[in-house]
Tab-separated table of N, CA and C in Angstrom:
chain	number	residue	atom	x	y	z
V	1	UNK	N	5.096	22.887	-5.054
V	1	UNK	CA	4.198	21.785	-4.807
V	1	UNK	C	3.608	21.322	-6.141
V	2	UNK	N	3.497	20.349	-6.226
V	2	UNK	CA	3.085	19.646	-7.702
V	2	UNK	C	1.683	19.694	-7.532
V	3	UNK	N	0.769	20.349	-8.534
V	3	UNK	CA	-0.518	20.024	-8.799
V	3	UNK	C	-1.037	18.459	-9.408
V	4	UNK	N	-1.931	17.818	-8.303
V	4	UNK	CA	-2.935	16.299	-8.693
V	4	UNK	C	-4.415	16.714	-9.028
V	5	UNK	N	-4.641	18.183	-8.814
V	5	UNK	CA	-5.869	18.329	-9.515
V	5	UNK	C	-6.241	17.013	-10.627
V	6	UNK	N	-7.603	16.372	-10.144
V	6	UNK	CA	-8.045	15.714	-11.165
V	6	UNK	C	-7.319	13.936	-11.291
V	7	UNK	N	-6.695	13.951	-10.156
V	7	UNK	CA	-5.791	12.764	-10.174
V	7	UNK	C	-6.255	11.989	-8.817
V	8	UNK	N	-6.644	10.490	-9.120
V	8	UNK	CA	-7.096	9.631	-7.628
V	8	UNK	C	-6.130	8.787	-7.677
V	9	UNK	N	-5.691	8.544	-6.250
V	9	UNK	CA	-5.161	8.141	-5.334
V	9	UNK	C	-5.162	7.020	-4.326
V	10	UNK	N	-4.835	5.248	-4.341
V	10	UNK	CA	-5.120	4.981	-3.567
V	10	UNK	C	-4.129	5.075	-2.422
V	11	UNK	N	-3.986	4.787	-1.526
V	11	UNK	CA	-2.549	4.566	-0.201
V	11	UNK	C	-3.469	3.844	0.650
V	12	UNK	N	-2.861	2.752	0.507
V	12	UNK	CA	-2.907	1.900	1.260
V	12	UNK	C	-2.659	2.208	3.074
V	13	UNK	N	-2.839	1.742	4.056
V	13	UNK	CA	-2.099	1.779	5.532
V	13	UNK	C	-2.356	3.472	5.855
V	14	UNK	N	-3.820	3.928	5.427
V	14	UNK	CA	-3.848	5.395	5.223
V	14	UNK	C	-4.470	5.854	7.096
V	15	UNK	N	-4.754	4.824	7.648
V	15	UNK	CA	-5.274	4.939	8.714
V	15	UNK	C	-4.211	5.894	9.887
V	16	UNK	N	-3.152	6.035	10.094
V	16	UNK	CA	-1.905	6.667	10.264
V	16	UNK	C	-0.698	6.640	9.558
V	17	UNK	N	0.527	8.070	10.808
V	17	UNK	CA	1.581	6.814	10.485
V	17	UNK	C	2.222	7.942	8.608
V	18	UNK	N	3.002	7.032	8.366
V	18	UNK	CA	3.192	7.607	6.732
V	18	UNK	C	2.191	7.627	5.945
V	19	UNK	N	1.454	7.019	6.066
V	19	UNK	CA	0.303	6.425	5.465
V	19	UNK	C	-0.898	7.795	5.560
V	20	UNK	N	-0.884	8.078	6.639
V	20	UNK	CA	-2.218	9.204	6.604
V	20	UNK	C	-1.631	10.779	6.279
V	21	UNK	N	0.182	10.780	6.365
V	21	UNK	CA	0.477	11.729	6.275
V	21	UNK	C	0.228	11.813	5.012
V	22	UNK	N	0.795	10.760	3.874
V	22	UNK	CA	0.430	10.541	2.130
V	22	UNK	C	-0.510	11.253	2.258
V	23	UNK	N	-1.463	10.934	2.289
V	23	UNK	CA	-2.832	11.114	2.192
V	23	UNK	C	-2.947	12.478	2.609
V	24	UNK	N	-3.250	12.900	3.799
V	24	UNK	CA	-3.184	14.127	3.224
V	24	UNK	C	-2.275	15.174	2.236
V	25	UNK	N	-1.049	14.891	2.203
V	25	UNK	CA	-0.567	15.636	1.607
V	25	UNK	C	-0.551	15.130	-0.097
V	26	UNK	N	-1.373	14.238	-0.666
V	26	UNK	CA	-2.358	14.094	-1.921
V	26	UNK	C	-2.999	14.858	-1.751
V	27	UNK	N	-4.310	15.255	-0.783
V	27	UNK	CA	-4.977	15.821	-0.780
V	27	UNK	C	-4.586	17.591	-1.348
V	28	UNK	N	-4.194	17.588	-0.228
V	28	UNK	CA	-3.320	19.302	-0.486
V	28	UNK	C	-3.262	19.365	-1.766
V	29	UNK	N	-2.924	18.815	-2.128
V	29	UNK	CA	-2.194	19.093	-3.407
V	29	UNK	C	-3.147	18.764	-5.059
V	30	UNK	N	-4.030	18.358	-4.212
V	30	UNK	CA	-5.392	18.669	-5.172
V	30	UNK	C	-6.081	17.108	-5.357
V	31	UNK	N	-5.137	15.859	-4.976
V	31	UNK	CA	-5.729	14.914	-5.766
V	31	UNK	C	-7.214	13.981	-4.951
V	32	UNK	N	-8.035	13.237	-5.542
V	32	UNK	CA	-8.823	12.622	-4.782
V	32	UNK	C	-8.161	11.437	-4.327
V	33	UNK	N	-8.131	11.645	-3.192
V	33	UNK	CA	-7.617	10.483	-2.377
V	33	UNK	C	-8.375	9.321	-1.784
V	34	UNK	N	-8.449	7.831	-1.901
V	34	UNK	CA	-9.163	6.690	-1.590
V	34	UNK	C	-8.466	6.239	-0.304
V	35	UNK	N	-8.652	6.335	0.717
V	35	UNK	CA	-7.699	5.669	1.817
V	35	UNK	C	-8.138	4.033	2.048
V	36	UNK	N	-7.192	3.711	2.641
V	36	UNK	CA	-7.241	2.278	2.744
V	36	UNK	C	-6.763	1.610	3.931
V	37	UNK	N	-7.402	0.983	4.821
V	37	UNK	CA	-6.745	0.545	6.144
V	37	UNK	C	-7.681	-0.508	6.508
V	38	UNK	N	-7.484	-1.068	7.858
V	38	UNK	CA	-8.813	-2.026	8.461
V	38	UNK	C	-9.227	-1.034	9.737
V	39	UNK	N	-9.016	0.211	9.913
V	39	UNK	CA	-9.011	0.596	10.840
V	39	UNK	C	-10.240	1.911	10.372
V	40	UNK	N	-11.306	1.332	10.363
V	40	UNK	CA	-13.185	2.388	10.028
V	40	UNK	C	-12.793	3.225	10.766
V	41	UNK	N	-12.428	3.725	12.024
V	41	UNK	CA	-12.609	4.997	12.938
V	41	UNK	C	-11.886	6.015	12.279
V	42	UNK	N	-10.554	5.491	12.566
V	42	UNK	CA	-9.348	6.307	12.277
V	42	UNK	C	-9.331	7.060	10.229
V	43	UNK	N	-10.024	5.678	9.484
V	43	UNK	CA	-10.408	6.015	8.050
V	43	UNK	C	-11.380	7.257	8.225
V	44	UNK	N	-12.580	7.205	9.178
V	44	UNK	CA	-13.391	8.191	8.605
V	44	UNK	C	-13.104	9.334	8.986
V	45	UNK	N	-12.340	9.753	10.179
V	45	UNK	CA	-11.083	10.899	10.644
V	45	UNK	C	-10.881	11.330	9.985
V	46	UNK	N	-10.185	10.518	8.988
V	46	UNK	CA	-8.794	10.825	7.610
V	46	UNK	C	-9.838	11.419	6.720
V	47	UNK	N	-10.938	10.748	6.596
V	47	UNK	CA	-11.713	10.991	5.073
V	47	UNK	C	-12.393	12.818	5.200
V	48	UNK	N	-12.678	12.357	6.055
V	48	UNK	CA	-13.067	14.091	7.013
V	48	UNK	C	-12.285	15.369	6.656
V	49	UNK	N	-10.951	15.176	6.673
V	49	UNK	CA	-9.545	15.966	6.087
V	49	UNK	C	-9.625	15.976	4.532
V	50	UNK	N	-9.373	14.825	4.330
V	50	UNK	CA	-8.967	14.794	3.041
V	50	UNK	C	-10.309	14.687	1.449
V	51	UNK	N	-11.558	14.336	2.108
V	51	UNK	CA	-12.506	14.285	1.426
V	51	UNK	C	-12.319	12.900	0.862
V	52	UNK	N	-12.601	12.272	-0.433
V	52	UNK	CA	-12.553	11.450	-1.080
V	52	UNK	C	-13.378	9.887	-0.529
V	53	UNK	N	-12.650	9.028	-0.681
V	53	UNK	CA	-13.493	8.128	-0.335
V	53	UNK	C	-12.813	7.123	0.529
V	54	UNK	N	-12.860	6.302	1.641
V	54	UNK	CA	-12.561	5.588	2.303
V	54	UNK	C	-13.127	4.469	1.912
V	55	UNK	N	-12.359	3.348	2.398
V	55	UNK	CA	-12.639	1.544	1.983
V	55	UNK	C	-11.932	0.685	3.047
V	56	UNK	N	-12.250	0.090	3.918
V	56	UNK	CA	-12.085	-0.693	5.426
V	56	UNK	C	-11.794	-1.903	4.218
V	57	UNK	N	-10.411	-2.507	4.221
V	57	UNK	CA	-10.125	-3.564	3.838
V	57	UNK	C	-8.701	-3.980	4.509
V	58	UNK	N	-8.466	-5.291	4.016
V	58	UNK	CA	-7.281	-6.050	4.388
V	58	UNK	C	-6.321	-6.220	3.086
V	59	UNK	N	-5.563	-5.800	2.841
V	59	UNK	CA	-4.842	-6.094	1.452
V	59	UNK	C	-4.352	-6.945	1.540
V	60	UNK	N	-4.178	-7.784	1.983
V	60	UNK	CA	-3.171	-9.288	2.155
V	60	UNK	C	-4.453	-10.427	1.687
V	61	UNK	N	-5.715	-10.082	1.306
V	61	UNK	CA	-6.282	-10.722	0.766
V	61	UNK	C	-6.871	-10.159	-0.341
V	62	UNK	N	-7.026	-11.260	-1.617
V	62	UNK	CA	-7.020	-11.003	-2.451
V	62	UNK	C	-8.623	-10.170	-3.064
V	63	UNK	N	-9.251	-10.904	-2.303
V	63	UNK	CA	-10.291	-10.378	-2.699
V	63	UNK	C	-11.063	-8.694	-2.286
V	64	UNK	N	-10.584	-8.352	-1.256
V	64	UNK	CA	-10.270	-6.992	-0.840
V	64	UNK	C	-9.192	-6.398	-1.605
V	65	UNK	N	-8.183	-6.508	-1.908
V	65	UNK	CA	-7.489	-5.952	-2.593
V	65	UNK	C	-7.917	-5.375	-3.939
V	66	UNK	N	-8.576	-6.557	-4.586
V	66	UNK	CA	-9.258	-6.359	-6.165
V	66	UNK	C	-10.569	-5.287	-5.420
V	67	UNK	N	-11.053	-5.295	-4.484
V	67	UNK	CA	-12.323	-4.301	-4.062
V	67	UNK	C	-11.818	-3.032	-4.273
V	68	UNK	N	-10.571	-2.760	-3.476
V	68	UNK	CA	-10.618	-1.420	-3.687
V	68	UNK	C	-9.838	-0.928	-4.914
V	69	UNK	N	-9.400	-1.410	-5.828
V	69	UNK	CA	-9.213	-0.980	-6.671
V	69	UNK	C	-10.775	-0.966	-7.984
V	70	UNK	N	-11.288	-2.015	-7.993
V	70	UNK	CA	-12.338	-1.888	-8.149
V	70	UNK	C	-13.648	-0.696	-7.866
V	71	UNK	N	-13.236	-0.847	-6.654
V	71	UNK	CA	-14.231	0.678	-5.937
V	71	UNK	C	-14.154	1.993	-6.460
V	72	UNK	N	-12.911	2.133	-6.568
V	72	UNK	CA	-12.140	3.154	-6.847
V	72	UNK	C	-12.285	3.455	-8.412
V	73	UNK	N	-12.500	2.440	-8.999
V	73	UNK	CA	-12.956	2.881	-11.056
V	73	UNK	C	-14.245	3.228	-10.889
V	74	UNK	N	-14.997	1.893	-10.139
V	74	UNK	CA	-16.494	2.404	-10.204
V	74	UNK	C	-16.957	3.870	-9.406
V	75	UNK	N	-16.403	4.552	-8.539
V	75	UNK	CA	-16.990	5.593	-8.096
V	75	UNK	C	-15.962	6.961	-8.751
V	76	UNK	N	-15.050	6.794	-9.204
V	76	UNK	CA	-14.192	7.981	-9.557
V	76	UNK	C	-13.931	7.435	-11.364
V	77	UNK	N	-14.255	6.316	-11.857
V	77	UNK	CA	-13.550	6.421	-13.233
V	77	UNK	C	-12.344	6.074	-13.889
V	78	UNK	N	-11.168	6.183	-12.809
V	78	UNK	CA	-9.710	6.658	-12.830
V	78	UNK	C	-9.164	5.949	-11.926
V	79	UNK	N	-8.180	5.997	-12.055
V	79	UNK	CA	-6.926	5.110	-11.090
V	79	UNK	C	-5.521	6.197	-11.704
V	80	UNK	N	-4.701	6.865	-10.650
V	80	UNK	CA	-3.574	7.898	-11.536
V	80	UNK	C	-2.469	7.186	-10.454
V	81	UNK	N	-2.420	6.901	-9.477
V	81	UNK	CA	-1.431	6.608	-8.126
V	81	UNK	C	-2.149	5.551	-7.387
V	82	UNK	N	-0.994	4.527	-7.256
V	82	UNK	CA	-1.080	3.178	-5.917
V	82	UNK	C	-0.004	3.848	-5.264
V	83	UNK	N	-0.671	3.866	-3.962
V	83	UNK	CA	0.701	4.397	-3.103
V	83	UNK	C	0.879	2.670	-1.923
V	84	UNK	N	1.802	2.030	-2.425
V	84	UNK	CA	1.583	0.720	-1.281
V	84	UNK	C	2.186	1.020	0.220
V	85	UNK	N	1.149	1.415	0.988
V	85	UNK	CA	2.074	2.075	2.255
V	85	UNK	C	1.545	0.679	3.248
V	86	UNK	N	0.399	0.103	3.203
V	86	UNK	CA	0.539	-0.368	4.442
V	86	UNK	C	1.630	-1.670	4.453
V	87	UNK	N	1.756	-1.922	6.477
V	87	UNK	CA	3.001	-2.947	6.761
V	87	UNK	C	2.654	-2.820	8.266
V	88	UNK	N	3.427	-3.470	8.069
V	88	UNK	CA	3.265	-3.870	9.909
V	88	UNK	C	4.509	-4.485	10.562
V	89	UNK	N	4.839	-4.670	11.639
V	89	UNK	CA	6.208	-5.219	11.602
V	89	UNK	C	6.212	-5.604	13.466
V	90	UNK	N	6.804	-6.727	13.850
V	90	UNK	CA	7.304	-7.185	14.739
V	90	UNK	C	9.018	-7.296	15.302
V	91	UNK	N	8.989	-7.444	16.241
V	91	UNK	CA	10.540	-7.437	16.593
V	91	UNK	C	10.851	-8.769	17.991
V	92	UNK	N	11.382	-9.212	17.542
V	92	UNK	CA	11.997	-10.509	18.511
V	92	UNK	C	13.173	-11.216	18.009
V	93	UNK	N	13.744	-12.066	18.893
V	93	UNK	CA	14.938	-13.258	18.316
V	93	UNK	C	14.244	-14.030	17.455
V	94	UNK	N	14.549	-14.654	16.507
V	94	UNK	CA	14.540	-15.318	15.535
V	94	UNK	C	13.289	-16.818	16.568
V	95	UNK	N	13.896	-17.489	17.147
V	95	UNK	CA	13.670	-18.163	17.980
V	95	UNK	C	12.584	-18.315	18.678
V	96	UNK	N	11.933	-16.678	18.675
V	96	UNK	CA	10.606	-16.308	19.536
V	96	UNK	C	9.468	-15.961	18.420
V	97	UNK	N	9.394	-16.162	17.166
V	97	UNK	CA	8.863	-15.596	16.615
V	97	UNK	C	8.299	-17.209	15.816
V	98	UNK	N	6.757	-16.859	15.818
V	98	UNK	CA	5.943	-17.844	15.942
V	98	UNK	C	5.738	-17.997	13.944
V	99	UNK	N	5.333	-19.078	13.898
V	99	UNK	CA	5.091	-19.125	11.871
V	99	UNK	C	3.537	-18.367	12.061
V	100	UNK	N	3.214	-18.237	12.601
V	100	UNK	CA	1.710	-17.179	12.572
V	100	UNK	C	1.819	-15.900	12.325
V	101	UNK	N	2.615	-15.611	13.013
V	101	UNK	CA	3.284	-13.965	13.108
V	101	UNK	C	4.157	-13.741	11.876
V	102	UNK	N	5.328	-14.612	11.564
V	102	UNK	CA	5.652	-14.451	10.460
V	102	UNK	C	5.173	-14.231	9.052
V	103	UNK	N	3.830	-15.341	9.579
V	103	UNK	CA	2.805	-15.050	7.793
V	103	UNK	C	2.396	-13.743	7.898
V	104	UNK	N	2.036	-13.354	8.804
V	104	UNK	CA	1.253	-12.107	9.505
V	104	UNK	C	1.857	-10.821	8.471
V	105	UNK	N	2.914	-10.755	8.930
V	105	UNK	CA	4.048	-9.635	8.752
V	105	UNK	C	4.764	-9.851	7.253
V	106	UNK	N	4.697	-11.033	6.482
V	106	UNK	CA	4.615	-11.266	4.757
V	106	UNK	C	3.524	-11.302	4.390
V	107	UNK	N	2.262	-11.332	4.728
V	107	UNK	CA	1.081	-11.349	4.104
V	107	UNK	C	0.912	-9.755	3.938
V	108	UNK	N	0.960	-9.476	4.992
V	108	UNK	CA	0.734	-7.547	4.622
V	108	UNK	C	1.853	-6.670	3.829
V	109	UNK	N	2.887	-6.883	4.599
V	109	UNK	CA	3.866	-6.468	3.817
V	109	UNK	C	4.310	-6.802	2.316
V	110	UNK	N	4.424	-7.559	1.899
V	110	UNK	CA	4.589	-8.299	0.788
V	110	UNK	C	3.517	-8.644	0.084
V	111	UNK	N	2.620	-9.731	-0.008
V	111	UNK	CA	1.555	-10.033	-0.308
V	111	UNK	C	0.493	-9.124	-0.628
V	112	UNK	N	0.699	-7.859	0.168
V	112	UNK	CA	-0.530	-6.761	0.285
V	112	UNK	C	0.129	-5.931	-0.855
V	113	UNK	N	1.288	-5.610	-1.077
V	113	UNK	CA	1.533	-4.961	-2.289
V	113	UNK	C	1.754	-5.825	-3.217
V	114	UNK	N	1.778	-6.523	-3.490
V	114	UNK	CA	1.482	-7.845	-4.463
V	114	UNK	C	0.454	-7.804	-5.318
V	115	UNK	N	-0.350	-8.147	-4.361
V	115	UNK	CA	-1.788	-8.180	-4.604
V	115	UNK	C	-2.783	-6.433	-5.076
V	116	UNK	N	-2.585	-5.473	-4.181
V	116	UNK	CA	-2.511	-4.382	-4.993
V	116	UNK	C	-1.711	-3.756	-6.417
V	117	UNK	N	-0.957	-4.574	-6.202
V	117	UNK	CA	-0.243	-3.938	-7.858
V	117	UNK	C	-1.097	-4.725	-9.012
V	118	UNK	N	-0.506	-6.091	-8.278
V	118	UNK	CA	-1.842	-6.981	-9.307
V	118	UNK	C	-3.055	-6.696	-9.768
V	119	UNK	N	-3.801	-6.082	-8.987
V	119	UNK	CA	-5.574	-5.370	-9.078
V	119	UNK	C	-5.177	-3.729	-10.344
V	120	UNK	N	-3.976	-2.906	-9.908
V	120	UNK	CA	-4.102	-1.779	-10.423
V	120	UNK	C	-3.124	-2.125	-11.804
V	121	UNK	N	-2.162	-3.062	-11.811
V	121	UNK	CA	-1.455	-2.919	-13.464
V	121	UNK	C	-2.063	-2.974	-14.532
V	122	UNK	N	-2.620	-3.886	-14.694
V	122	UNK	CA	-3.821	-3.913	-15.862
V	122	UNK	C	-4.180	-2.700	-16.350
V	123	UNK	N	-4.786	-2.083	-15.227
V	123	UNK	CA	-5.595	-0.846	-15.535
V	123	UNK	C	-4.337	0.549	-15.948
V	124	UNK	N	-3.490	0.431	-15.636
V	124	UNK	CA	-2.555	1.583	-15.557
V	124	UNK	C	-1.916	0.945	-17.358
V	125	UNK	N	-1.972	-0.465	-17.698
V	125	UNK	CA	-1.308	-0.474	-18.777
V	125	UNK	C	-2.721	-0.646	-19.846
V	126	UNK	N	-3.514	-0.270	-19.412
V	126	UNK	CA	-4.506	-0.467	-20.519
V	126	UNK	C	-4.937	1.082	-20.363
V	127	UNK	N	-4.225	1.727	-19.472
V	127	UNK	CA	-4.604	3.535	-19.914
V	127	UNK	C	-3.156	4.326	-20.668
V	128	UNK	N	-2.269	3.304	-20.267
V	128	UNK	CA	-1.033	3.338	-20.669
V	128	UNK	C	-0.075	4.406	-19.938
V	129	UNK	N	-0.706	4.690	-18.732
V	129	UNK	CA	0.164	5.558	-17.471
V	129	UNK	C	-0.480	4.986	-16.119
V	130	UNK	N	0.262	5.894	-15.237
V	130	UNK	CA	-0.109	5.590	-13.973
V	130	UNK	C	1.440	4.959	-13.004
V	131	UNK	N	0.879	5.548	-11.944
V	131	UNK	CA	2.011	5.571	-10.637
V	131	UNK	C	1.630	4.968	-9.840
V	132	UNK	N	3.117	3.824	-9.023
V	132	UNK	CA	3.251	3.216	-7.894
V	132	UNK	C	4.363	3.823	-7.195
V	133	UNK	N	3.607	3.728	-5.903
V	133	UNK	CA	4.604	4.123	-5.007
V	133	UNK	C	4.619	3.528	-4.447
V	134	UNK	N	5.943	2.813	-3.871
V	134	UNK	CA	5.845	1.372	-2.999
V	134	UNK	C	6.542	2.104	-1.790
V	135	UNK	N	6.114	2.300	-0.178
V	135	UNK	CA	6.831	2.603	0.896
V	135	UNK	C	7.025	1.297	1.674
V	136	UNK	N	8.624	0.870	1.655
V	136	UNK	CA	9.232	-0.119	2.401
V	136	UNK	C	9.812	0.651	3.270
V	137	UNK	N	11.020	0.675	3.320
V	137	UNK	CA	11.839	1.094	4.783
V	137	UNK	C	13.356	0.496	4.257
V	138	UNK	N	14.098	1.720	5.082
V	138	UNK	CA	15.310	1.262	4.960
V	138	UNK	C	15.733	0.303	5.171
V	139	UNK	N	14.966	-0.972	6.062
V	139	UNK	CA	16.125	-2.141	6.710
V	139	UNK	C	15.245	-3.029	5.063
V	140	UNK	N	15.146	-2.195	4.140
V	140	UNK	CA	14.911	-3.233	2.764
V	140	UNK	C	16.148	-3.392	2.094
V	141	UNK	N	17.577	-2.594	3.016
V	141	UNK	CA	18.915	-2.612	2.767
V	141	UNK	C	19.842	-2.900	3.456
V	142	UNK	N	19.312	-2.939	4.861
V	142	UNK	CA	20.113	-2.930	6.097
V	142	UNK	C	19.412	-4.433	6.882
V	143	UNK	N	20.252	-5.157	7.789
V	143	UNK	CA	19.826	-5.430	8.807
V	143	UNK	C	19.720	-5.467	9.999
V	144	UNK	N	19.041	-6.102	11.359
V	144	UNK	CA	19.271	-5.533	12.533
V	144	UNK	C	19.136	-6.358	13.488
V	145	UNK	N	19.580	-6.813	14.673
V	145	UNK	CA	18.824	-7.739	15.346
V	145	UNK	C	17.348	-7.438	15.912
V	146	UNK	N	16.422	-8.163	15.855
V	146	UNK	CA	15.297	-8.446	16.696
V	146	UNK	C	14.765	-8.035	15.215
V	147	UNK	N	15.268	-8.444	13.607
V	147	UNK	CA	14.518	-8.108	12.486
V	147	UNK	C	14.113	-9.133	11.690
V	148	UNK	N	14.521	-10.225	12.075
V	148	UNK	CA	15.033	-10.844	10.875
V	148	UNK	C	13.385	-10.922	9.879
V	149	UNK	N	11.922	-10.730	10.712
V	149	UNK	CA	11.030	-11.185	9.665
V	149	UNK	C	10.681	-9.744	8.865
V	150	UNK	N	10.671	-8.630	10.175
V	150	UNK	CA	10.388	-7.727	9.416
V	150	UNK	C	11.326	-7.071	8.344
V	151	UNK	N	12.814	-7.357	8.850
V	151	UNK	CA	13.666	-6.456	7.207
V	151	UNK	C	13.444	-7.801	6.561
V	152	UNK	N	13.230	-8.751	6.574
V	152	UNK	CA	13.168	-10.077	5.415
V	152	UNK	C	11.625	-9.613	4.201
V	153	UNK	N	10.773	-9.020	4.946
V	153	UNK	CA	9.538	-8.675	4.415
V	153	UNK	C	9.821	-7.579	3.643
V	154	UNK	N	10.954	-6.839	4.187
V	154	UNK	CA	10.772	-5.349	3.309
V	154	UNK	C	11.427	-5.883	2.297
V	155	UNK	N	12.825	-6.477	2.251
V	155	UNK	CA	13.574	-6.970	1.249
V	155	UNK	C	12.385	-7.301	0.107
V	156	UNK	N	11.486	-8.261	0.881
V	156	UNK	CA	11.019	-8.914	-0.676
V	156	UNK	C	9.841	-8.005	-0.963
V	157	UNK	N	9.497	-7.001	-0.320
V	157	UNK	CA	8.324	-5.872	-0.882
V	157	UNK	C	9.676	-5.397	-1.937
V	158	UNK	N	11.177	-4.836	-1.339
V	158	UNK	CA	11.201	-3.717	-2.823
V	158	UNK	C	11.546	-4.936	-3.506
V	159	UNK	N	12.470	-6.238	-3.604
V	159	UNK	CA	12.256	-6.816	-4.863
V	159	UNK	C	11.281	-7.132	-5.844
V	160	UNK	N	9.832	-7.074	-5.062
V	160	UNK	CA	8.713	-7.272	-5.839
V	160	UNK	C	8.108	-5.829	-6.592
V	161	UNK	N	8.456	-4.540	-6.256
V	161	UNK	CA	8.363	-3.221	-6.485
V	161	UNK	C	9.538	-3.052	-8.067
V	162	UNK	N	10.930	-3.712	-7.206
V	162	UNK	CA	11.928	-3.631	-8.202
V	162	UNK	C	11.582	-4.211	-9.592
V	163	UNK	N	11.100	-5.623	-9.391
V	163	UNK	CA	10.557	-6.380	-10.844
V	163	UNK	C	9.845	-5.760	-11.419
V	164	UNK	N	8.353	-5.018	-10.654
V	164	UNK	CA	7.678	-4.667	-11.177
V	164	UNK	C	8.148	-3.418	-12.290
V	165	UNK	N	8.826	-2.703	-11.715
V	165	UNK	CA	9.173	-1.263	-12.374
V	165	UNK	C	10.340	-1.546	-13.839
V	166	UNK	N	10.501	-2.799	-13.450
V	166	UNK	CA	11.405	-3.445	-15.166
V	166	UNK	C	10.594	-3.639	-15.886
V	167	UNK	N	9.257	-4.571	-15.180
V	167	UNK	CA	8.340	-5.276	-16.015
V	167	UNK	C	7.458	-4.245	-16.833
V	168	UNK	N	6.813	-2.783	-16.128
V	168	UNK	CA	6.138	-1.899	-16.781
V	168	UNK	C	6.360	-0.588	-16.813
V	169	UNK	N	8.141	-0.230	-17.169
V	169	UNK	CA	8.272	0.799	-17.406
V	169	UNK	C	8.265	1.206	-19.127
């Protein structure tokens, strides 16, 4: 098991799910973990386990997004890991699927790690380290019927993960 002693953590979508499993298993493993979800109940559950600090936001907007990374210098100092877990995803024919729902499901998915990388690069290249972990999903390779918005969303989360990791390795 790799020691994070001394290392914070945000993960996004920490409210369940992959997302709360991250999280704890940061924890375990020593690091302070910041969870991140819109979901207060299920966050203060998590925070309970894992200690650290919880933040009720929406990452698909910008100005929450810059909060918790923000939050996260001002109460810990540090930024060591973005873990971009949250997403959300729908399933229907192409046909049934409304432009509301579609923004829905690119605003979080896409947009939400967007916008979190955006808030934490700066800071990771002005300490001159620091880790992203972007969790998409396999159909970011595959497709399926009843997918087309949600593998279309993952596609462009890892291309936007992919650029990024050219742009600041």
């Amino acid at each position: 098991m790799t020691d994070l002693t001394n290392q914070v953590a945000i993960v996004s979508g920490a409210s369940r799910g992959i997302g709360k499993a991250t999280a704890l298993l940061l924890a375990l493993q020593g690091a302070t973990v910041v969870a991140v979800a819109r979901n207060d109940k299920e966050l203060a559950a998590l925070t309970q386990k894992t200690g650290g600090l919880s933040i009720v936001a929406d990452i698909s907007n910008e100005v929450d997004a810059q909060h918790v990374v923000e939050e996260t210098l001002r109460h810990y100092g540090r930024l060591d890991i973005l873990v971009c877990n949250a997403g959300v995803g729908s399933f229907a024919e192409l046909e049934d699927f409304s432009s509301a729902e579609w923004d829905r499901i690119f605003d979080t998915n896409v947009k939400g790690t967007f916008l979190l990388c955006k808030a934490a690069v700066p800071h990771f290249k002005a300490q001159k380290k620091g880790h992203i972990v972007g969790i998409a999903s396999d159909v970011a390779k595959r497709t399926f019927a009843h997918g087309t918005a949600y593998g279309a969303s993952k596609y462009a989360q890892d291309a936007v993960l992919a650029s990024l990791r050219k742009e600041v390795r």
